[in-house]
PDB file of C-alpha atoms in Angstrom:
ATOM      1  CA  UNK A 258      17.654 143.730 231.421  1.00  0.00           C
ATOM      2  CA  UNK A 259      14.747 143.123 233.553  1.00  0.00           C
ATOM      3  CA  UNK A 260      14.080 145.346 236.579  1.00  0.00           C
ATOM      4  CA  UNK A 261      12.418 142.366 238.291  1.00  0.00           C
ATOM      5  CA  UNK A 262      13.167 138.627 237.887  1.00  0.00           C
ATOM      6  CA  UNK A 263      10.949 136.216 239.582  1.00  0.00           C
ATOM      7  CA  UNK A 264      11.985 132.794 241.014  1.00  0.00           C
ATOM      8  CA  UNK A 265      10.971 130.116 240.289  1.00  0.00           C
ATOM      9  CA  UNK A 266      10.567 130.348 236.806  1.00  0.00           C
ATOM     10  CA  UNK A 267       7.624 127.841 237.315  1.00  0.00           C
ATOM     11  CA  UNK A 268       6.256 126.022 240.158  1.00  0.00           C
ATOM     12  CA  UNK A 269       3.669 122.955 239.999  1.00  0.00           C
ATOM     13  CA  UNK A 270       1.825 121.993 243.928  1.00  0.00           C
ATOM     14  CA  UNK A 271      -1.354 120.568 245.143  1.00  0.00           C
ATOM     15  CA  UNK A 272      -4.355 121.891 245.926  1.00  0.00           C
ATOM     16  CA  UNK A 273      -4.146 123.473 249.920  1.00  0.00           C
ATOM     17  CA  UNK A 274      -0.460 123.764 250.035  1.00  0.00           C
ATOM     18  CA  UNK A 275       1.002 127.192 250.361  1.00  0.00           C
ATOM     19  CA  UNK A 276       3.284 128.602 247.402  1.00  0.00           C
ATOM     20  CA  UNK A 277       5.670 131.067 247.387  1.00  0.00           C
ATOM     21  CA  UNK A 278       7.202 133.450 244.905  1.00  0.00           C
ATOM     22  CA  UNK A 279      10.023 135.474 245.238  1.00  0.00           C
ATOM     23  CA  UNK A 280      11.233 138.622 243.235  1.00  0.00           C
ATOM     24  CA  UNK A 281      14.392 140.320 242.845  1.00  0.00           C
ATOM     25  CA  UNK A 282      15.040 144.113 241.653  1.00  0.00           C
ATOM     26  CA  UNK A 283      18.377 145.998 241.212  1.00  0.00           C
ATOM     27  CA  UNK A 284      17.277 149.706 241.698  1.00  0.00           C
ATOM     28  CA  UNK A 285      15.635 151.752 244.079  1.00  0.00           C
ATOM     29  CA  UNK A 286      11.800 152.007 244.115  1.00  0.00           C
ATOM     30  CA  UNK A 287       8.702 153.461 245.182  1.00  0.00           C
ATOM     31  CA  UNK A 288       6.634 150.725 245.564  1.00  0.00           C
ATOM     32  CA  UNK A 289       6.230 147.051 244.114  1.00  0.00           C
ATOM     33  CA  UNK A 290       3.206 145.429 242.588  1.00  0.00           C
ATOM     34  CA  UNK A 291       2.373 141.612 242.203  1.00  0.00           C
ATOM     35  CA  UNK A 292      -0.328 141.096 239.061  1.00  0.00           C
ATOM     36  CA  UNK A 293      -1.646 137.876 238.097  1.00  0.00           C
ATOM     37  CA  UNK A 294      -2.650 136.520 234.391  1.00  0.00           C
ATOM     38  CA  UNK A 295      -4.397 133.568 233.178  1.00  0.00           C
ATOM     39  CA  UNK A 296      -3.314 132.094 230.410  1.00  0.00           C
ATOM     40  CA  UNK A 297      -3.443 134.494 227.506  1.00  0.00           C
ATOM     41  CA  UNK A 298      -5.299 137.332 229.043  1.00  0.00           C
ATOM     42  CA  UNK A 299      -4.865 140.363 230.625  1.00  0.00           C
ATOM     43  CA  UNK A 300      -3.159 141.061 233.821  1.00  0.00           C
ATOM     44  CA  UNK A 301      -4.991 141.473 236.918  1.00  0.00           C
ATOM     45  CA  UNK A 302      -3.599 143.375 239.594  1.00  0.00           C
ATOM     46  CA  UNK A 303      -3.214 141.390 243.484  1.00  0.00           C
ATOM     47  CA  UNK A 304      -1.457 144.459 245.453  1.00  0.00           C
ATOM     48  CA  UNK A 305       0.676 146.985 245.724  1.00  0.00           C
ATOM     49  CA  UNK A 306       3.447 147.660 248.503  1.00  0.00           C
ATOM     50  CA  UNK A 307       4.980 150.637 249.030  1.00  0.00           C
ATOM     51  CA  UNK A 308       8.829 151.062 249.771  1.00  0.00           C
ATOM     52  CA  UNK A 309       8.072 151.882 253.395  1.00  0.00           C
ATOM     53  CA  UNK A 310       6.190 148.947 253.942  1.00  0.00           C
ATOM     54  CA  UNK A 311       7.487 145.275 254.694  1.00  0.00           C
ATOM     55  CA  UNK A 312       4.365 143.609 254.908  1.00  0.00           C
ATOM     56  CA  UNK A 313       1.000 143.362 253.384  1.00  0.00           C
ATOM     57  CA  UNK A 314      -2.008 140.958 253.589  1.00  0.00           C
ATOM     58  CA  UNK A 315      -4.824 140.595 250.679  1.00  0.00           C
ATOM     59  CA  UNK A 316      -7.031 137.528 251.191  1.00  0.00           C
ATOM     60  CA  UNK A 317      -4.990 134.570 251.199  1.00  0.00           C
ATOM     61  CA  UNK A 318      -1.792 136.585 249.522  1.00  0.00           C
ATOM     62  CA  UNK A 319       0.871 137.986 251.668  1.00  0.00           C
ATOM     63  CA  UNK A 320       2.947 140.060 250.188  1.00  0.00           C
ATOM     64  CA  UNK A 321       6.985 141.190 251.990  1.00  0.00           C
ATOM     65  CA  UNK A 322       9.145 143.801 251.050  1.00  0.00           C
ATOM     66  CA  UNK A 323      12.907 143.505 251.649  1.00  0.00           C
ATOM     67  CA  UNK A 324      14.479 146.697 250.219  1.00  0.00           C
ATOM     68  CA  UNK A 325      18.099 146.381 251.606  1.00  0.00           C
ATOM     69  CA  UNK A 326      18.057 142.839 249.932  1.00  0.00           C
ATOM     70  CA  UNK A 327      15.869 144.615 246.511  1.00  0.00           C
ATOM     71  CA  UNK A 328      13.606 141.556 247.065  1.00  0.00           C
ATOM     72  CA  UNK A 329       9.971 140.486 247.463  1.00  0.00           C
ATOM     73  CA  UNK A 330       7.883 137.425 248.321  1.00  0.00           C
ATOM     74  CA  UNK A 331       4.546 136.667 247.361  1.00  0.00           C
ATOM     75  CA  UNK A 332       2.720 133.777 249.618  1.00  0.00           C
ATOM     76  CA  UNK A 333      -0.166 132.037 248.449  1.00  0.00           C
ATOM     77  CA  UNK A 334      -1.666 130.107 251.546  1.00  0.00           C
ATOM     78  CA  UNK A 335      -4.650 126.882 251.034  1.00  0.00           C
ATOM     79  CA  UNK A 336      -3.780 127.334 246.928  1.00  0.00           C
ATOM     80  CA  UNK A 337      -7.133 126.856 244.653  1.00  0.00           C
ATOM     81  CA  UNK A 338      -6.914 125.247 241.175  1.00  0.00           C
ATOM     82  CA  UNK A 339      -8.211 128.478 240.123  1.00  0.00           C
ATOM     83  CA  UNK A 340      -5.055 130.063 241.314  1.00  0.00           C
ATOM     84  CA  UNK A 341      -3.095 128.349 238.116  1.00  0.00           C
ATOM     85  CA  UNK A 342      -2.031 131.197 236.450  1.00  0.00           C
ATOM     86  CA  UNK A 343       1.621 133.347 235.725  1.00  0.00           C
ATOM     87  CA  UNK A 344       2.778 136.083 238.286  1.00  0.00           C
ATOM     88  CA  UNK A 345       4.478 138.859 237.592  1.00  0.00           C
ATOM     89  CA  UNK A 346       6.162 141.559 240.014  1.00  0.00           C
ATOM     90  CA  UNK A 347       6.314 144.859 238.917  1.00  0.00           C
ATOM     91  CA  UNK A 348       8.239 147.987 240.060  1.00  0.00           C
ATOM     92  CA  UNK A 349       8.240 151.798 238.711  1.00  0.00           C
ATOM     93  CA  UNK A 350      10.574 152.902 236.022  1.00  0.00           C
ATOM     94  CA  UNK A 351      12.667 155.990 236.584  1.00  0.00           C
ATOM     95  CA  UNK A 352      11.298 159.187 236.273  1.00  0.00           C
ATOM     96  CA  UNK A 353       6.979 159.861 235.986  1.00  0.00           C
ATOM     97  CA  UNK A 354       6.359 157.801 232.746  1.00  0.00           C
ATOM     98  CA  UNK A 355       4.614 155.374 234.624  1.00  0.00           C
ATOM     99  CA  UNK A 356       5.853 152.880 233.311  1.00  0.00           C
ATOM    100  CA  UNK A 357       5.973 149.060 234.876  1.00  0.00           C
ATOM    101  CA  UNK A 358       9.297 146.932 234.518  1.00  0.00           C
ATOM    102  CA  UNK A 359       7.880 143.488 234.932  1.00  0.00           C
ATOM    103  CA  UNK A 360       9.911 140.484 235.286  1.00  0.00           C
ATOM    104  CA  UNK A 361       9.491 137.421 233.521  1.00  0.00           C
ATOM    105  CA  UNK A 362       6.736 135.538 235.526  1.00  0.00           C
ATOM    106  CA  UNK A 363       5.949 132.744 238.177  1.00  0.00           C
ATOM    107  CA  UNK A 364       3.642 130.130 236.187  1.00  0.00           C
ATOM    108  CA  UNK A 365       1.749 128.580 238.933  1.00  0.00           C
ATOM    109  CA  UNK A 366       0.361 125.190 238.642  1.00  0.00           C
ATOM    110  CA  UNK A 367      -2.244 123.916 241.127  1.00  0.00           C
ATOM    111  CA  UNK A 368      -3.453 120.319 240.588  1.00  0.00           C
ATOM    112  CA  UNK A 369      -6.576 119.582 242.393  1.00  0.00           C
TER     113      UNK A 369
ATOM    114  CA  UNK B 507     -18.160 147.789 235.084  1.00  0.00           C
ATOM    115  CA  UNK B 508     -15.067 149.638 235.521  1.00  0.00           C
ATOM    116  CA  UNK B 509     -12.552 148.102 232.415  1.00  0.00           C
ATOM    117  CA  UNK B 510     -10.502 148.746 229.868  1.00  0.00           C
ATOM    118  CA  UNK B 511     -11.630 146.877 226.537  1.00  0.00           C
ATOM    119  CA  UNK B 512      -9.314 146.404 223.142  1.00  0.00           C
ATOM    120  CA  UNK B 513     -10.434 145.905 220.278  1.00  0.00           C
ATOM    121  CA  UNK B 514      -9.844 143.452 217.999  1.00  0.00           C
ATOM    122  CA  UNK B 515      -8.969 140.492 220.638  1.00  0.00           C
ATOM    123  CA  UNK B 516      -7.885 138.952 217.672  1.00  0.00           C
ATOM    124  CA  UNK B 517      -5.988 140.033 214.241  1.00  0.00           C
ATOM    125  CA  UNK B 518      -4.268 138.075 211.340  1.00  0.00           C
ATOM    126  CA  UNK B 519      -3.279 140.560 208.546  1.00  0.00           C
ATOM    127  CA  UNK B 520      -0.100 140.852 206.223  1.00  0.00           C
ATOM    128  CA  UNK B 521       2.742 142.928 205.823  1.00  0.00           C
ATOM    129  CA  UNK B 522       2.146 146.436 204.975  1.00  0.00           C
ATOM    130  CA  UNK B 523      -1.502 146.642 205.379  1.00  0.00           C
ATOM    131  CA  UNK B 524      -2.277 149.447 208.457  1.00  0.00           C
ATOM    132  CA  UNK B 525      -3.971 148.532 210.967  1.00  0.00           C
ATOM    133  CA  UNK B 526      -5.423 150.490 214.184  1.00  0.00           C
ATOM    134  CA  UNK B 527      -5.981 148.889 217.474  1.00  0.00           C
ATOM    135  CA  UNK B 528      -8.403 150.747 219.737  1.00  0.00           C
ATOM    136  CA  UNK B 529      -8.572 150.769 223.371  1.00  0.00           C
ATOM    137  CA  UNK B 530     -10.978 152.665 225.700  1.00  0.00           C
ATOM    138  CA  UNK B 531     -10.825 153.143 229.571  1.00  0.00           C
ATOM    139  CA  UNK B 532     -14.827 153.798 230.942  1.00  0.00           C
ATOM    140  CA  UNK B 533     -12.455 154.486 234.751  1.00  0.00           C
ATOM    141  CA  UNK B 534     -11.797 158.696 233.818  1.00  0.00           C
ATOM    142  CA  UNK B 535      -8.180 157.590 234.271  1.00  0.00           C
ATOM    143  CA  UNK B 536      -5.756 160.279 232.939  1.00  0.00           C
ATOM    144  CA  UNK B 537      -3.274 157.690 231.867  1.00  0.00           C
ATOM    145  CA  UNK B 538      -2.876 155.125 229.698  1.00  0.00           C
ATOM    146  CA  UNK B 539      -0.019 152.996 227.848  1.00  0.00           C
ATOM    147  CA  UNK B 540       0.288 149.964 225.769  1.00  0.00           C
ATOM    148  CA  UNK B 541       2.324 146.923 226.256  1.00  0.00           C
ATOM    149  CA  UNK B 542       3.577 144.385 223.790  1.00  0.00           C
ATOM    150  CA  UNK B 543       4.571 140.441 225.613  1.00  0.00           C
ATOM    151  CA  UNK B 544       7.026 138.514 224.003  1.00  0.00           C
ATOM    152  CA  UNK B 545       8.254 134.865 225.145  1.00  0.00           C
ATOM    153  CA  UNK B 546      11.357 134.926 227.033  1.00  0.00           C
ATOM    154  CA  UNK B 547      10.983 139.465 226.695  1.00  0.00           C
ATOM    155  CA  UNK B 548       8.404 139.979 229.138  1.00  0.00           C
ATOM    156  CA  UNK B 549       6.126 142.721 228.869  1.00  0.00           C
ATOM    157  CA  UNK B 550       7.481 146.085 227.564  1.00  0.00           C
ATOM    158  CA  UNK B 551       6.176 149.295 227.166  1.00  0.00           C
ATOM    159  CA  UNK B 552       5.629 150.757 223.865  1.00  0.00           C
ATOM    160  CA  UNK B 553       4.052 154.327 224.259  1.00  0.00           C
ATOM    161  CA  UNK B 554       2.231 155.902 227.408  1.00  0.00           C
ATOM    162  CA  UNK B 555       0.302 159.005 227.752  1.00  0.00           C
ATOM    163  CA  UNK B 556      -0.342 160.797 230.786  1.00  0.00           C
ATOM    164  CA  UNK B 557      -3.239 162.961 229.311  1.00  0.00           C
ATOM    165  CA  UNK B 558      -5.001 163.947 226.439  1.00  0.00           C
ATOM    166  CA  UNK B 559      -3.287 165.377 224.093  1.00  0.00           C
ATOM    167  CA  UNK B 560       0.037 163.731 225.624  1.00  0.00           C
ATOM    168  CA  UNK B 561       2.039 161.264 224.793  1.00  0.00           C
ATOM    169  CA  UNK B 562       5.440 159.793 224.718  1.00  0.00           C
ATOM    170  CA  UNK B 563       7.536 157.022 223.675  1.00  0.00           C
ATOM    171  CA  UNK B 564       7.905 153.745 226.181  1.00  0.00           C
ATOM    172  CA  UNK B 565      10.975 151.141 225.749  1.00  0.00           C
ATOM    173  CA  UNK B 566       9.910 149.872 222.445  1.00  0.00           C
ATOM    174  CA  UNK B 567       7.970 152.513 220.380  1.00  0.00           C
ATOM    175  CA  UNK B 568       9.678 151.677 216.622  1.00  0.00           C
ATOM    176  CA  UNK B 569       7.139 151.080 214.363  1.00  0.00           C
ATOM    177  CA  UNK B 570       4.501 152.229 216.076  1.00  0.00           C
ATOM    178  CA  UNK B 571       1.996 155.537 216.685  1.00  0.00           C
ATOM    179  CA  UNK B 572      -0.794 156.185 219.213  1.00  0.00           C
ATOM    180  CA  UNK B 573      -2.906 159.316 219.272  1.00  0.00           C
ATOM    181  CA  UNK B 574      -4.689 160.885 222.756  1.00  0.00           C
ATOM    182  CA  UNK B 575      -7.378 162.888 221.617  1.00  0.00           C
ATOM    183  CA  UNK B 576     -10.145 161.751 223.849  1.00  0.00           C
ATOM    184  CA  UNK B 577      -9.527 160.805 227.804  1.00  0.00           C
ATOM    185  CA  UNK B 578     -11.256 157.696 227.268  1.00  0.00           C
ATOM    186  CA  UNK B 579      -9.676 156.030 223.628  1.00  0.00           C
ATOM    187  CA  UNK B 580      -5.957 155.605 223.156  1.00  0.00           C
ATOM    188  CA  UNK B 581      -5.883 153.828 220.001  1.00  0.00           C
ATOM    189  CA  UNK B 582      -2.372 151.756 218.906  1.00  0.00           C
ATOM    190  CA  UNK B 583      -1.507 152.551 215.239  1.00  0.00           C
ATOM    191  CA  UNK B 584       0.762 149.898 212.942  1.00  0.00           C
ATOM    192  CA  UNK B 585       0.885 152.163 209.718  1.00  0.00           C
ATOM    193  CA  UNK B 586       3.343 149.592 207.921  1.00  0.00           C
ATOM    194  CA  UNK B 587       2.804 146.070 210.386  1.00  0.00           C
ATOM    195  CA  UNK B 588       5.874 143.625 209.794  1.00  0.00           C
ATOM    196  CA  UNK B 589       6.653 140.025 210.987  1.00  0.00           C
ATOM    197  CA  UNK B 590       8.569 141.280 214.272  1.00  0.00           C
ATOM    198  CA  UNK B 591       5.081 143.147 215.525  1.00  0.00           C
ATOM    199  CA  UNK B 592       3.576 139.577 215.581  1.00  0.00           C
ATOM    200  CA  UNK B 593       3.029 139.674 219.421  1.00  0.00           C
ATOM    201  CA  UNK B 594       0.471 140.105 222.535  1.00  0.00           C
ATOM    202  CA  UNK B 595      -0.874 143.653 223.139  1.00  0.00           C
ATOM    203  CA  UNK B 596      -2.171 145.038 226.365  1.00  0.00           C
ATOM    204  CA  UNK B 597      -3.799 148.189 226.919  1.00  0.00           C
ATOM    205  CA  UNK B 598      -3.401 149.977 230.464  1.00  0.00           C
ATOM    206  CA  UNK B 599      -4.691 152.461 232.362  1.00  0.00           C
ATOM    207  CA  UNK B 600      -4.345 154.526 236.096  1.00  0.00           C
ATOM    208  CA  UNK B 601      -5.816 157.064 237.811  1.00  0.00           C
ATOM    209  CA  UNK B 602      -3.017 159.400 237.334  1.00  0.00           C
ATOM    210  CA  UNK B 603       0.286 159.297 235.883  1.00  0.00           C
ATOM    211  CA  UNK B 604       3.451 157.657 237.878  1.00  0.00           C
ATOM    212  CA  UNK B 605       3.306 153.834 239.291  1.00  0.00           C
ATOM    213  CA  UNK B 606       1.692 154.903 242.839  1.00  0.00           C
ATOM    214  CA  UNK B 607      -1.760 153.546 241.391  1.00  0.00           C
ATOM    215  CA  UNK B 608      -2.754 150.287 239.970  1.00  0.00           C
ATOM    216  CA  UNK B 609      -3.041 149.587 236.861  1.00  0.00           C
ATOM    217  CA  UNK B 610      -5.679 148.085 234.928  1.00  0.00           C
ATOM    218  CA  UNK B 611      -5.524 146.133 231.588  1.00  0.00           C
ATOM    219  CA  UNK B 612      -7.284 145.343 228.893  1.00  0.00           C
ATOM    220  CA  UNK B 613      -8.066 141.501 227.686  1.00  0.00           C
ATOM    221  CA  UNK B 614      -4.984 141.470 225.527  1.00  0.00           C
ATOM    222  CA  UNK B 615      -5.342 141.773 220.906  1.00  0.00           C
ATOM    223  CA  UNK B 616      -3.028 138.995 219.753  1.00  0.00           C
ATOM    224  CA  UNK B 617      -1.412 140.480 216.133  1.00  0.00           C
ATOM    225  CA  UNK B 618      -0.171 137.860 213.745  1.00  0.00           C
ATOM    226  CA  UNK B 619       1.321 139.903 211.131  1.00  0.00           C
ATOM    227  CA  UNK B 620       2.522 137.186 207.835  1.00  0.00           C
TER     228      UNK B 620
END
């Protein structure tokens, strides 16, 4: 199964509201990364936070870090209509493969 | 302009007939992988390598090959495509090996296989 599942599954708001996404994990990481992807194309990475970090501020994202719940938030604040796209969290895989477990995706709506 | 480019972005071909799908990294990054997305699967990891020379198999590497003999290229090979391969591919790279690094990806080669 999935290492990360986000929620909700999809989310539809207006142009200037805030939205939120939330991910959940079940095993112990390093660090957590949010990536965004427009429709059909490739993923773009927003930011990374480390497992020793609860907090972290890019622009208008926020990003928290809960690891005694295995849960993160991203926070979109004064959302764009360019910001319609799909989010994905992503957290390491065991081991040093480098690998990315990503959950199945946030798909964003903003109407302007 | 740092990126990772794929080549084709776009492929329709039939069962049996091998096909490569190349993907080159202009970032010196030591490692790369390839992804396949699936509806309702997510993104999964079909082969990685952390240098030349190196690879290994990801979650779903059945039916596939890559090769690493260049920092730069890590092509995806389909010797004998089928139906079920009919997905999304992404190319990725990092710096280095291990998730403490970003990765970049590619613009995606969407593989209809009939």
């Amino acid at each position: 199964s999935q290492q990360g599942e986000e929620d909700p599954q999809a989310l539809s708001i207006q142009e200037g509201e805030n939205a939120t996404m939330n991910c959940s994990y079940k095993t112990s990481i390093n660090n957590l990364q949010w990536y965004r992807q427009n429709s059909g194309r490739g993923l773009v990475h927003l930011i990374l936070i480390r497992s020793n970090e609860r907090e972290k501020h890019s622009g208008r994202l926020r990003v928290t870090l809960d690891t005694s719940k295995k849960s993160s938030s991203l926070l979109i604040t004064a959302s764009r209509a360019a910001d319609t796209a799909s989010y994905f969290c992503a957290t390491a895989g065991s081991g040093n493969t480098g690998k990315l477990i990503f959950g199945q995706g946030t798909t964003l709506q903003v109407k302007p | 302009e740092a990126q990772v480019t794929q080549n084709p972005r776009y492929l329709i071909t039939v069962t049996g007939k091998k096909l490569t799908v190349t993907c080159s990294q202009n970032m010196n990054h030591e490692y790369m992988s390839w992804y396949r997305q699936d509806p309702g699967l997510g993104l999964r990891q079909i082969y990685y390598s952390m240098n030349v020379e190196v690879t290994d198999k990801g979650d779903v590497p059945e039916g596939y090959k890559v090769s690493r003999k260049e920092k730069r290229n890590f092509p995806l090979i389909l010797e004998s495509p089928s139906p079920n391969q009919t997905s999304l591919y992404f190319c990725a790279s990092s710096r280095t090996s291990g998730t403490s690094y970003e990765q970049y990806f590619g613009p995606g080669t969407r593989l209809t296989v009939t």
